[in-house]
Short mmCIF file of C-alpha atoms in Angstrom, two decimals:
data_model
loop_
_atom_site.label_atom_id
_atom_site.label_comp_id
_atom_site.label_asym_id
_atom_site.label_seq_id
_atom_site.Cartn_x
_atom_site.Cartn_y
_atom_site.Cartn_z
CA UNK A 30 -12.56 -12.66 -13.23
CA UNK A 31 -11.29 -13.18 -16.95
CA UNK A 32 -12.81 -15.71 -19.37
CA UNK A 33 -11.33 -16.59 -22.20
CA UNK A 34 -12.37 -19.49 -25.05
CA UNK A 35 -11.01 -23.03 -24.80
CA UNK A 36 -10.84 -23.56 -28.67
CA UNK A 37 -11.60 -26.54 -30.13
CA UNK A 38 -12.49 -27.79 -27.10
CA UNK A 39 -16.21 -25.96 -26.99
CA UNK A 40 -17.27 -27.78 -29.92
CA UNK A 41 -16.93 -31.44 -27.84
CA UNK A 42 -19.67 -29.97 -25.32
CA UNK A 43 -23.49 -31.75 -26.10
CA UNK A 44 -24.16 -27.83 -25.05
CA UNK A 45 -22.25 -26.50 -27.46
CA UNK A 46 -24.92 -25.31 -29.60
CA UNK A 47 -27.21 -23.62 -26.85
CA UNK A 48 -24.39 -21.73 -25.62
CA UNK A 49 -23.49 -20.58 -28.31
CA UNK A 50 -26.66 -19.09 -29.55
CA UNK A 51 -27.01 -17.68 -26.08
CA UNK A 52 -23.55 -16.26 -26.59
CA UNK A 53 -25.06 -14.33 -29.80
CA UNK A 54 -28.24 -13.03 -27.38
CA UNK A 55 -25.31 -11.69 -25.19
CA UNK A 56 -23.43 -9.65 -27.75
CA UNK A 57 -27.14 -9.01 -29.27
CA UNK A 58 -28.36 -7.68 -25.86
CA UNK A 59 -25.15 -5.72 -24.99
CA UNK A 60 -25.34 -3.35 -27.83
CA UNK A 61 -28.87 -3.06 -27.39
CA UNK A 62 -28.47 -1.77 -24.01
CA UNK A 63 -25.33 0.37 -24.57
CA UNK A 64 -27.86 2.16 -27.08
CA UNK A 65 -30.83 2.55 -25.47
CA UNK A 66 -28.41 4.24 -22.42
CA UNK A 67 -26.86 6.57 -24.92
CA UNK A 68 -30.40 7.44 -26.27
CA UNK A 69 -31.71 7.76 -22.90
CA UNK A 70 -29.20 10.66 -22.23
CA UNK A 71 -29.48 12.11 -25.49
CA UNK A 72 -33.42 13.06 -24.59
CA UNK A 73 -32.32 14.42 -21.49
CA UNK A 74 -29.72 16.21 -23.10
CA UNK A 75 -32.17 17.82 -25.54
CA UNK A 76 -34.47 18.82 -22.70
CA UNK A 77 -31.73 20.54 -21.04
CA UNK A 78 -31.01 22.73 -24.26
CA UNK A 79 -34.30 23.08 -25.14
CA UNK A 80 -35.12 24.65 -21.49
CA UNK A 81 -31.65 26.63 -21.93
CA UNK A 82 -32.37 28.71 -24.74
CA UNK A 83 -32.27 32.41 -23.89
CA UNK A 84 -30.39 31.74 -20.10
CA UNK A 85 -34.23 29.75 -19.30
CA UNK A 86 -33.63 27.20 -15.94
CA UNK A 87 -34.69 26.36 -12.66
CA UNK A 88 -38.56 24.60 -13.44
CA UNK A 89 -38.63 25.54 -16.87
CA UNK A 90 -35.59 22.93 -17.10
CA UNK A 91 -37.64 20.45 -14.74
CA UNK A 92 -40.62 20.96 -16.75
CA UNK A 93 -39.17 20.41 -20.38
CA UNK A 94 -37.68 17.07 -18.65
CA UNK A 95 -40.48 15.80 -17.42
CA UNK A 96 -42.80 16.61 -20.95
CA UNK A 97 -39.96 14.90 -22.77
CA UNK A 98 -39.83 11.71 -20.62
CA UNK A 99 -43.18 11.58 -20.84
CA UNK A 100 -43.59 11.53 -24.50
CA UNK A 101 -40.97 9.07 -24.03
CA UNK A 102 -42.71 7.07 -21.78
CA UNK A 103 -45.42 7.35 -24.76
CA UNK A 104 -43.17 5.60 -27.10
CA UNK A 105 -42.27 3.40 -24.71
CA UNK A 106 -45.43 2.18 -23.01
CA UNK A 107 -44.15 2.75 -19.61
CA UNK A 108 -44.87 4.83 -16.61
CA UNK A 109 -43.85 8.65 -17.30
CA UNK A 110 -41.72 9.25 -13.77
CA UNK A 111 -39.79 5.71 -14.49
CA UNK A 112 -38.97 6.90 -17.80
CA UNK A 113 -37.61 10.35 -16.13
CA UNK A 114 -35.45 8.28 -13.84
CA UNK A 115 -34.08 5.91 -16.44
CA UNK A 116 -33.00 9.53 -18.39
CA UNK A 117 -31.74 10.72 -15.03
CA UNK A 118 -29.51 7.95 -14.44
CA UNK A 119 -28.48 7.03 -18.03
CA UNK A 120 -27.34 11.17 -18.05
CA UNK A 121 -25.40 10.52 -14.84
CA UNK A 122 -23.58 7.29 -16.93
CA UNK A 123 -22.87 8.95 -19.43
CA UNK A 124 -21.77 12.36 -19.18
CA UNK A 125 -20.55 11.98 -15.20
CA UNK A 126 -18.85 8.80 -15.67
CA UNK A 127 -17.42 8.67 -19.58
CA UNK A 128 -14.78 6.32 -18.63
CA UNK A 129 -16.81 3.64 -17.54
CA UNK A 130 -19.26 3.80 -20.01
CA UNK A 131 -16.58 3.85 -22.74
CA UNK A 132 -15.31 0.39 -20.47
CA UNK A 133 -18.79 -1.22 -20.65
CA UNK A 134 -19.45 0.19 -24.53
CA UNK A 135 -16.27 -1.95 -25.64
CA UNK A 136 -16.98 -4.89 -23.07
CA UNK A 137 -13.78 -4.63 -20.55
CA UNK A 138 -16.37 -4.57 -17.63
CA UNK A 139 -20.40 -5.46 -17.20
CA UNK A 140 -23.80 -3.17 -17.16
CA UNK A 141 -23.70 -4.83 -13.59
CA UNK A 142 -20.33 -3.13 -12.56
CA UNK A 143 -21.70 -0.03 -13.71
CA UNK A 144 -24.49 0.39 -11.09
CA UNK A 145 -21.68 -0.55 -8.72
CA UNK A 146 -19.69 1.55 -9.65
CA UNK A 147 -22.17 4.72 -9.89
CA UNK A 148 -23.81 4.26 -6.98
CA UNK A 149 -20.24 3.75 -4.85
CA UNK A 150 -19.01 6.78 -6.57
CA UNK A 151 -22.16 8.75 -5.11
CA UNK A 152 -19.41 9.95 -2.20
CA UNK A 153 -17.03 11.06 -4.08
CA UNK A 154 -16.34 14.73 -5.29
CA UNK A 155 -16.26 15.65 -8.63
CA UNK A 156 -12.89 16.96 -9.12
CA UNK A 157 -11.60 13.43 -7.93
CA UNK A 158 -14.06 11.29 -10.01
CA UNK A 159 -12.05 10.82 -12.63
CA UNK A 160 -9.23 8.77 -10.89
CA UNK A 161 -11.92 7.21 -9.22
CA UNK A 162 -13.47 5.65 -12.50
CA UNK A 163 -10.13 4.80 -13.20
CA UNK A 164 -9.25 3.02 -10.57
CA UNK A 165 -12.43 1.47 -10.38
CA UNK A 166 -12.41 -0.15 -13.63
CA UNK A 167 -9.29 -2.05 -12.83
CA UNK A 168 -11.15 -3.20 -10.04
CA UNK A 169 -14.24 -4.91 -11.91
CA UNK A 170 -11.89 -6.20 -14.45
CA UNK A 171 -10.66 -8.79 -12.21
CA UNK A 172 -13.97 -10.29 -11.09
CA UNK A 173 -17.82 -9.69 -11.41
CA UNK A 174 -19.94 -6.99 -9.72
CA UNK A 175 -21.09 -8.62 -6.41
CA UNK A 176 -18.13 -8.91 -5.14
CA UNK A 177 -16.38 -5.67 -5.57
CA UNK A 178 -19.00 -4.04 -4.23
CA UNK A 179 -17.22 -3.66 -0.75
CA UNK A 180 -13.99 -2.60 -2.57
CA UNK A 181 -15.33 -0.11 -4.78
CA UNK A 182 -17.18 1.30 -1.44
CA UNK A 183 -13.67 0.85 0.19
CA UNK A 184 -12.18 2.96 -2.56
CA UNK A 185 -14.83 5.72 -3.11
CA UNK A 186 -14.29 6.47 0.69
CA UNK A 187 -10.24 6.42 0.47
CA UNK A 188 -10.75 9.09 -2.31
CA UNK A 189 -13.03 11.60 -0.37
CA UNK A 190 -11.05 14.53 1.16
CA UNK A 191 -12.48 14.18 4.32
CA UNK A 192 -11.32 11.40 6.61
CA UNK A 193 -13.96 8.76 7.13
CA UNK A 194 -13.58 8.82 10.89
CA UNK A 195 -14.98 12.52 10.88
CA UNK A 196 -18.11 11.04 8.58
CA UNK A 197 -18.71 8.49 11.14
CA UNK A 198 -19.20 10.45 14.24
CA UNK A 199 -21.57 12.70 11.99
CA UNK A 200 -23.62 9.66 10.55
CA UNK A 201 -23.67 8.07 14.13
CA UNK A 202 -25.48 10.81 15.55
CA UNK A 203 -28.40 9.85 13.12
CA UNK A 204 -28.71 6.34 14.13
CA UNK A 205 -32.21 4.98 15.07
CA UNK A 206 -34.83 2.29 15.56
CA UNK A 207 -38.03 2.51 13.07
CA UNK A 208 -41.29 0.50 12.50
CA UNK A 209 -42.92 0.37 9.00
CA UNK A 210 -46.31 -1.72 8.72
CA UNK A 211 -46.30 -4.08 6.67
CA UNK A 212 -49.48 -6.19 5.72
CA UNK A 213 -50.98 -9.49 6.59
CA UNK A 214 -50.58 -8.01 10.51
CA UNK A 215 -46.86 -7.76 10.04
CA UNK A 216 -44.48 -4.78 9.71
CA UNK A 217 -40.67 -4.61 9.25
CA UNK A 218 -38.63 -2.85 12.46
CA UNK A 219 -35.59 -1.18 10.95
CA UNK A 220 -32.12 -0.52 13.16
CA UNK A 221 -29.83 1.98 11.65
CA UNK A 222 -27.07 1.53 13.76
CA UNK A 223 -22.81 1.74 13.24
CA UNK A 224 -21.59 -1.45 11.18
CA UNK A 225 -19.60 -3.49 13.83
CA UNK A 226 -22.92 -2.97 15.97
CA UNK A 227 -25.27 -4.41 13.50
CA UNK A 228 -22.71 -7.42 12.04
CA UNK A 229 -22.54 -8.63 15.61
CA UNK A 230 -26.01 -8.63 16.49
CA UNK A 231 -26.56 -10.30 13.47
CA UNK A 232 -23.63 -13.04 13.73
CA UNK A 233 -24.98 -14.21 17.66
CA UNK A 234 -28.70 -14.25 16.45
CA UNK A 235 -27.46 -16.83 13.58
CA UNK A 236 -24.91 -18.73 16.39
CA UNK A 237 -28.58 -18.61 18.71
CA UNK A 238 -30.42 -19.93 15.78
CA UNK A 239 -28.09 -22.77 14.66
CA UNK A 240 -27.43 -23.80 18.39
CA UNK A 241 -31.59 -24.65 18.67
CA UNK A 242 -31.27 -26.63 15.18
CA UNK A 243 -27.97 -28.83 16.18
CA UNK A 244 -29.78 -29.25 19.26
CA UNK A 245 -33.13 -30.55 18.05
CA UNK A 246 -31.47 -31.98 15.54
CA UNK A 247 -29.57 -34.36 17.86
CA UNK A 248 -32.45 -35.13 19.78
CA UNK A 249 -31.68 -33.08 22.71
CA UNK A 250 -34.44 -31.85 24.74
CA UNK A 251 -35.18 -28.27 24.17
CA UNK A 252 -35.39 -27.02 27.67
CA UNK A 253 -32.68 -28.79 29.06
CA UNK A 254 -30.59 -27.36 25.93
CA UNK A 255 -31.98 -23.90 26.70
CA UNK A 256 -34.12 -23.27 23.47
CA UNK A 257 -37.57 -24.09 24.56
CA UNK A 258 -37.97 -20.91 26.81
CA UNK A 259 -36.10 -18.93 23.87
CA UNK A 260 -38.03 -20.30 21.05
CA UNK A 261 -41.44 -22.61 22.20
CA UNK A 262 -42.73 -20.56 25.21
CA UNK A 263 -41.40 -16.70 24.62
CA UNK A 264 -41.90 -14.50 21.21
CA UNK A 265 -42.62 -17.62 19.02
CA UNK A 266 -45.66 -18.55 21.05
CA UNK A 267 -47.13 -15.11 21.55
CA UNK A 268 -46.59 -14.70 17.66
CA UNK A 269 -48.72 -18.02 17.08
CA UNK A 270 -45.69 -19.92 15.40
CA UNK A 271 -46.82 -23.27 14.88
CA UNK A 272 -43.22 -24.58 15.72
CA UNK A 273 -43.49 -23.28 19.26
CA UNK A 274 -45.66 -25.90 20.39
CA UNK A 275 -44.49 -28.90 19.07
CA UNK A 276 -42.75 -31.30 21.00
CA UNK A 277 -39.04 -31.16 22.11
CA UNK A 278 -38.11 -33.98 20.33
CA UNK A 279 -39.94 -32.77 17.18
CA UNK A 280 -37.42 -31.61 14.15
CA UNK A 281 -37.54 -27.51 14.09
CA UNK A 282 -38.63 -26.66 11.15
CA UNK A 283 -38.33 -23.25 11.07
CA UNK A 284 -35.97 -21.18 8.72
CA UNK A 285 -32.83 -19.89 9.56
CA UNK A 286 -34.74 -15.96 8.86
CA UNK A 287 -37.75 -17.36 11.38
CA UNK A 288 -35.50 -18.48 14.28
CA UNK A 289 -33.18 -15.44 14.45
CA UNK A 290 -36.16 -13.19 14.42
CA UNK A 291 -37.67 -15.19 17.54
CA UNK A 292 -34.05 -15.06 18.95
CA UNK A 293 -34.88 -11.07 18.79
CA UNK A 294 -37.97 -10.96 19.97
CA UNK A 295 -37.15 -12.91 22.84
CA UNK A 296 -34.03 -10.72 24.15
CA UNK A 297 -35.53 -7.43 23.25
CA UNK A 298 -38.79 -8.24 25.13
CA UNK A 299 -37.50 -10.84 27.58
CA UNK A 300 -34.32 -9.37 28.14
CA UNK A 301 -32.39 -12.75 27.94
CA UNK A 302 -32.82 -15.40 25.41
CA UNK A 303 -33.82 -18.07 27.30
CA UNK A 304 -34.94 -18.22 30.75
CA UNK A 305 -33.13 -21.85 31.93
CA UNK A 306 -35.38 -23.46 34.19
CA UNK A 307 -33.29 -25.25 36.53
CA UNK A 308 -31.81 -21.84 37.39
CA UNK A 309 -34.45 -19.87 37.99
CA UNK A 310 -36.49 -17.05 36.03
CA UNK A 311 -33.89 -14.52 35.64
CA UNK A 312 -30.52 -16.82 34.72
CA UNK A 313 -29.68 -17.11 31.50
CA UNK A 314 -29.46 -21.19 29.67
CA UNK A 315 -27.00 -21.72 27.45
CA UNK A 316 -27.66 -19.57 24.33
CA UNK A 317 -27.26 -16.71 26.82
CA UNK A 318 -23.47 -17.54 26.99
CA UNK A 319 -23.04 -16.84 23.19
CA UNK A 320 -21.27 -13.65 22.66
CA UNK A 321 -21.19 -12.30 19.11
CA UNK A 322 -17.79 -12.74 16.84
CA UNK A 323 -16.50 -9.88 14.04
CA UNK A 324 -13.75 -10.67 12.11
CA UNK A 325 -12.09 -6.96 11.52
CA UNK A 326 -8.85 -5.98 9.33
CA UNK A 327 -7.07 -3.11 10.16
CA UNK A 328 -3.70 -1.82 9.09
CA UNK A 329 -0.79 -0.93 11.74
CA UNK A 330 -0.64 2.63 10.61
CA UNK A 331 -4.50 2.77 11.77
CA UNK A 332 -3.66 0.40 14.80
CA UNK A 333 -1.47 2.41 16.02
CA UNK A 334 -2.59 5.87 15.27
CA UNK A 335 -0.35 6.94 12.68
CA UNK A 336 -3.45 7.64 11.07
CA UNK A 337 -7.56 7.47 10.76
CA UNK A 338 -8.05 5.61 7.41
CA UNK A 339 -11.10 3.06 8.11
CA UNK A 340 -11.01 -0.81 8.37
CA UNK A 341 -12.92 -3.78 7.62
CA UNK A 342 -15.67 -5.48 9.28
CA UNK A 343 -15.04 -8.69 7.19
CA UNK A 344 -18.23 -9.62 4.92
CA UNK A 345 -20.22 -6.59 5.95
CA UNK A 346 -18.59 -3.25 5.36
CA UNK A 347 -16.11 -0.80 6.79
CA UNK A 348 -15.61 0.92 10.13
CA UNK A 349 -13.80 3.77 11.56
CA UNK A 350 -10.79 3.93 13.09
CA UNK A 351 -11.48 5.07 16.49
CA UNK A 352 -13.93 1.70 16.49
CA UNK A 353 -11.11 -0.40 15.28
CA UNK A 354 -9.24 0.46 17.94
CA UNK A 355 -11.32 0.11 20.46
CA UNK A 356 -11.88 -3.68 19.51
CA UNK A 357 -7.98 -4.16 19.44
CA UNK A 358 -7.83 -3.10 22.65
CA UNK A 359 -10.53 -5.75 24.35
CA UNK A 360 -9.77 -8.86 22.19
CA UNK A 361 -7.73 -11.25 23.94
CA UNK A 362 -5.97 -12.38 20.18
CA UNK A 363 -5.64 -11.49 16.86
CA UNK A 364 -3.43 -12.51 13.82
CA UNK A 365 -1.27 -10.02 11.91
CA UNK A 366 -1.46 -10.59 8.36
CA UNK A 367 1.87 -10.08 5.94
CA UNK A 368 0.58 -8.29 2.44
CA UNK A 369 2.36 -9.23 -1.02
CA UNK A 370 3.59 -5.66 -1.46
CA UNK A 371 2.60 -6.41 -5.45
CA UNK A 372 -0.56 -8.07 -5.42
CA UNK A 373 -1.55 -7.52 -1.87
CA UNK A 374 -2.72 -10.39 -1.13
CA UNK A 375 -2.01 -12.31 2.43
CA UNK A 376 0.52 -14.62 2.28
CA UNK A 377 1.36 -15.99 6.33
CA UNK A 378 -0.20 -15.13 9.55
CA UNK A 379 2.32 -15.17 12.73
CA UNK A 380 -0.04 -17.75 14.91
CA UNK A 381 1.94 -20.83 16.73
CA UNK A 382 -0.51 -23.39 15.46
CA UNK A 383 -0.20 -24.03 11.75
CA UNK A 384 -3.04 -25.72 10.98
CA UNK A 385 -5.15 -23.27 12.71
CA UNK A 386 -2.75 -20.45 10.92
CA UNK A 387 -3.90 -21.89 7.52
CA UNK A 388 -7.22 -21.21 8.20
CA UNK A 389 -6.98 -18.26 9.08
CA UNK A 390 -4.96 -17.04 6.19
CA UNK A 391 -7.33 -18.64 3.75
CA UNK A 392 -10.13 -17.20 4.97
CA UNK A 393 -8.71 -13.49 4.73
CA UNK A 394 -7.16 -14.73 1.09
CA UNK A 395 -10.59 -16.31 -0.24
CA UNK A 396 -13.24 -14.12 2.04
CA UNK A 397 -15.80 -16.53 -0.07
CA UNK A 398 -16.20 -19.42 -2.32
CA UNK A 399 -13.70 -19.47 -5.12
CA UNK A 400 -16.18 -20.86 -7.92
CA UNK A 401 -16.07 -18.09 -10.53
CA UNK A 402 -19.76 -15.97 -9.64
CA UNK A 403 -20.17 -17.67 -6.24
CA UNK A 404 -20.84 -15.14 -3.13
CA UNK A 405 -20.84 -17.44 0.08
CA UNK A 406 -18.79 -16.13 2.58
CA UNK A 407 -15.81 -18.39 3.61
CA UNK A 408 -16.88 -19.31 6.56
CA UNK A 409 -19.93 -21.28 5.42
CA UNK A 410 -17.55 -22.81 3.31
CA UNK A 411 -15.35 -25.96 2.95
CA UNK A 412 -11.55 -26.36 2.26
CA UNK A 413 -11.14 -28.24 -0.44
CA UNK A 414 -7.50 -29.80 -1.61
CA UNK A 415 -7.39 -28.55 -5.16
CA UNK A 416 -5.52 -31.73 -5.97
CA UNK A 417 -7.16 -34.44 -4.02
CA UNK A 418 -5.15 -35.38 -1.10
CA UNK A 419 -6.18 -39.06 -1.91
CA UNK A 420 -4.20 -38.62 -5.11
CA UNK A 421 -0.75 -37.24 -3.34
CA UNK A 422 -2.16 -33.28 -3.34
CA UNK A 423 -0.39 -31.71 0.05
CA UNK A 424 -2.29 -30.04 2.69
CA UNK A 425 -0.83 -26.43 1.83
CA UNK A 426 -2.23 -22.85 1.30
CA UNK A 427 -1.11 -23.39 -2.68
CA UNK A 428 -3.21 -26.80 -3.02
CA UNK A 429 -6.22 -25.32 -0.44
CA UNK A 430 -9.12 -23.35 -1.25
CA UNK A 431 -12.54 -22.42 0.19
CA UNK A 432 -15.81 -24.06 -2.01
CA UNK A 433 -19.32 -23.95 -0.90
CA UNK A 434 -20.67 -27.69 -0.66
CA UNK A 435 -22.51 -26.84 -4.02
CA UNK A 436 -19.26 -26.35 -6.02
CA UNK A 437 -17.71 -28.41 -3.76
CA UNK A 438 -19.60 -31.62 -5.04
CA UNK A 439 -19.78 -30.31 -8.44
CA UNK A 440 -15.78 -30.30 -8.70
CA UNK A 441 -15.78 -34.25 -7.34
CA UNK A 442 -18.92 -35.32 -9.50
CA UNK A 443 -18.41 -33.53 -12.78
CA UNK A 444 -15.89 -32.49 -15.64
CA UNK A 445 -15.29 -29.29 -14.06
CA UNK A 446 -11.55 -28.94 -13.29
CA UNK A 447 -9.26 -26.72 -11.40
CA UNK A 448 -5.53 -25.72 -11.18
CA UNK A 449 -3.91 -23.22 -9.01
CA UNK A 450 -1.55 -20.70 -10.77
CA UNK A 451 -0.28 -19.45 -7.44
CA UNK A 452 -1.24 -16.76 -5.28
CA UNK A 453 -4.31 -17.94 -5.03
CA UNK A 454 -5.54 -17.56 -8.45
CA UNK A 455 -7.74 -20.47 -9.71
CA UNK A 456 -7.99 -21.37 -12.93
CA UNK A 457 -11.64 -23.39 -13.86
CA UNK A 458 -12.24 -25.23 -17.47
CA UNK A 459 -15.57 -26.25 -18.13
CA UNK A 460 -16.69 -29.31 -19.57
CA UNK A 461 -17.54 -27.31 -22.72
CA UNK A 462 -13.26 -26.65 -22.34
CA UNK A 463 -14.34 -22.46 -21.35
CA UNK A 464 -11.57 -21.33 -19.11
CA UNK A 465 -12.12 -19.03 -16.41
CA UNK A 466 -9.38 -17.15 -13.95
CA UNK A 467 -10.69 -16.75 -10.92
CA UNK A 468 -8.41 -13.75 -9.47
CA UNK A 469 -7.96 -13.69 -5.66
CA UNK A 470 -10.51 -11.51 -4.08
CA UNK A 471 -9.46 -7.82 -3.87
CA UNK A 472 -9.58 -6.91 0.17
CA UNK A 473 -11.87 -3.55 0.88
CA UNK A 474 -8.98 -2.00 3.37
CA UNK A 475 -5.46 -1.58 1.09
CA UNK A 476 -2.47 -1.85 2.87
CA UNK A 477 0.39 0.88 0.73
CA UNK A 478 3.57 0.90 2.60
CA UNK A 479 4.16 4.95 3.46
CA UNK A 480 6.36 6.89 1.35
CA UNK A 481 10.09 7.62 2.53
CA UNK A 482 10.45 10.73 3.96
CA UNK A 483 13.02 13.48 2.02
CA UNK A 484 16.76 13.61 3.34
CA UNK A 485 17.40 15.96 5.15
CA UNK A 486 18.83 19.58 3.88
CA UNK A 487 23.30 20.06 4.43
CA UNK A 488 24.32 22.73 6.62
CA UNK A 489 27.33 24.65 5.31
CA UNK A 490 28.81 25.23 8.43
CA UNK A 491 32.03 26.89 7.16
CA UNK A 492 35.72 25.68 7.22
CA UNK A 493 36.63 27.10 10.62
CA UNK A 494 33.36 25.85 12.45
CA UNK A 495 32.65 22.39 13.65
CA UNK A 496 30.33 20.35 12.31
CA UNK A 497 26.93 20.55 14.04
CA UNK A 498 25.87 18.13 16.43
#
């Protein structure tokens, strides 16, 4: 995401005057921080020779790091063991990753996209790091750190020499089901468990939990709309939830965090999550018919087994191969998606209906709300006609884009304005006239068409022999 200054046009904003002094705190803060980082590493560099001298390490280099940082820490008025970790990681910045802290030094990316950036590049070897930062910063140069988290992820695993699919059948082996106590008689159970796995168990709890909101919210009775024996005589009762015994025709007033947690309870200890009764104790009502959904993008090479790179379980993280291709296989449809060779962005899906199509397509362009900062995923999202369609704006992927009802109102009820520049980059001005390019969303899983293979080598076959055949 790129911001630039709107001129003259900052000085007509009643804000203009707070902003800018909070401008001045930026640039003030900025070189503070890029200082104390350097600093940080400097003391841990010093340890490091200090601890060296004469061929000395092993603990004596532990030990001269920790008396340091905690003479630091001294200086500081902070805990000792923090202070080591801050030297730690500033070290790591520094010296591991020069490029990006030369990046952040002059400004090109954030302290923000730094952490993203370290901790993505945590997989990756050292001999390839340094295409890796790189590529990286061209990455966070075209929007801000939460969102190219998944990318830089994306990109960290491309770059490590051995194929994701192998490093998934190893970390699968590990995967498990944990209980931590927590206080106030609660404690926090903990799945680790392959991505697809986990982003559909969480999608049908949500569709569970949304279905027993529409439904009270309508009036409908809970039993007879299957959620009473899910949610007001199953897990939320034995857990003494207030909203379990309230009547049907009460509003639920639980959060959307409360009711998929009863939705769990319920199937893991019930089996089902709802027991219908007008069919008996063992049939399942109608939440029971809700089957989870995962959007996944995968490229044809890895479709069809030309090779193993991973794909993308869309909004939660990246899969492997073998996975992919296993959910190809039982879907009943899917949309192939044609990639701008340049900017690789979608530009058409092959579906029959168009309307449908456009969705679809915007969706995999936007993946979230296209106000600059804004995280919401797309599909909690509204299309919006960038030009109103009142005002002779054309229902078309150019004039369309995804905005969260927040940003959605604030674009109808306020001076901020938008234009499209074409494929699918926004450009914002605030009412203070700031201008902000908001850069379509980079997608986690690249799609690079495959070399061309060599020609192939002549054959002198001699001017009395025939040509070969």
């Amino acid at each position: 995401m790129a911001t630039t200054s709107g001129g003259d046009g900052v000085g007509l904003s009643p804000h203009a005057g707070a902003l800018g002094a909070f401008a001045e705190a930026l640039d003030a803060a900025h070189a503070g921080d890029v200082a104390l980082v350097r600093a940080l590493a400097e003391v841990g560099r010093s340890a490091l020779r200090v601890a060296h001298v004469g061929g000395v390490r092993g603990m004596a280099s532990d030990m001269e790091l920790r008396s340091v940082a905690a003479e630091a820490a001294g200086l500081a008025g902070r805990s000792d063991r923090r202070l080591q970790h801050d030297i730690d990681h500033a070290m790591t910045i520094v010296d591991d990753y020069p490029a990006v802290f030369a990046a952040w030094e002059t400004r090109r990316i954030t302290r923000d996209h730094v952490e993203v950036i370290v901790k993505a590049g945590m997989v990756v070897p050292a001999e390839v790091r340094g295409a890796f930062e790189e590529a990286a910063i061209a990455v966070c140069e075209r929007d801000i750190a939460v969102r190219v988290r998944e990318p830089l992820r994306a990109l960290a695993e491309r770059m490590h020499p051995r194929e994701f699919t192998d490093r998934h059948r190893d970390a699968a082996a590990s995967r498990c089901v944990r209980m931590l106590p927590g206080a106030d008689g609660m404690s926090d159970l903990i799945a680790t468990l392959p991505t697809v796995i986990a982003a559909g168990m969480l999608d049908r709890l949500t569709q569970m939990g949304q279905s027993v909101k529409d439904a009270r919210a309508a009036g409908v009775d809970a039993a007879a709309a299957g959620a009473g024996a899910a949610f007001g005589h199953g897990a939320g009762a034995a857990f003494g939830d207030p909203a379990a015994t309230k009547r049907p025709e009460e509003p639920d007033a639980r959060t959307m965090d409360q009711l998929r947690a009863d939705a769990l309870a319920d199937l893991v200890l019930g089996g089902a999550p709802v027991v219908d009764p007008t069919h008996g104790t063992d049939a399942p009502g109608p939440l029971g018919a809700i089957r989870a959904r995962v959007q996944v993008v995968v490229t044809a090479n890895t479709l069809t087994g030309t090779d193993h790179g991973p794909a993308e379980a869309v909004g939660t993280g990246l899969i492997d191969a073998d996975t992919a291709r296993e959910l190809a296989g039982q879907t009943t449809s899917w949309d192939r998606l044609f990639i701008d060779p340049i900017t690789r962005t979608p530009v058409e899906t092959d579906t029959y209906r168009p309307t449908a199509s456009m969705r679809r397509l915007l969706q995999a362009r936007d993946q979230h709300c296209r106000f600059p900062g804004c995280h919401r995923a797309a599909i909690r999202c509204e299309i919006d006609h960038t030009i109103d369609h009142a005002l002779g704006g054309h229902t078309h992927i150019y004039n369309l884009a995804h905005l969260c009802q927040r940003h959605h109102s604030m674009k109808q009820f306020t001076n901020w304005n938008v234009r499209q520049l074409g494929a699918g980059v926004l450009e914002w001005t605030s009412p203070g006239g700031r201008i902000y390019r908001e850069d379509t969303p980079i997608p986690a899983v690249c799609f690079t068409p495959a070399a061309d293979p060599p020609p192939p080598a002549s054959v002198d076959t001699g001017p009395d022999e025939p040509p070969p055949f």
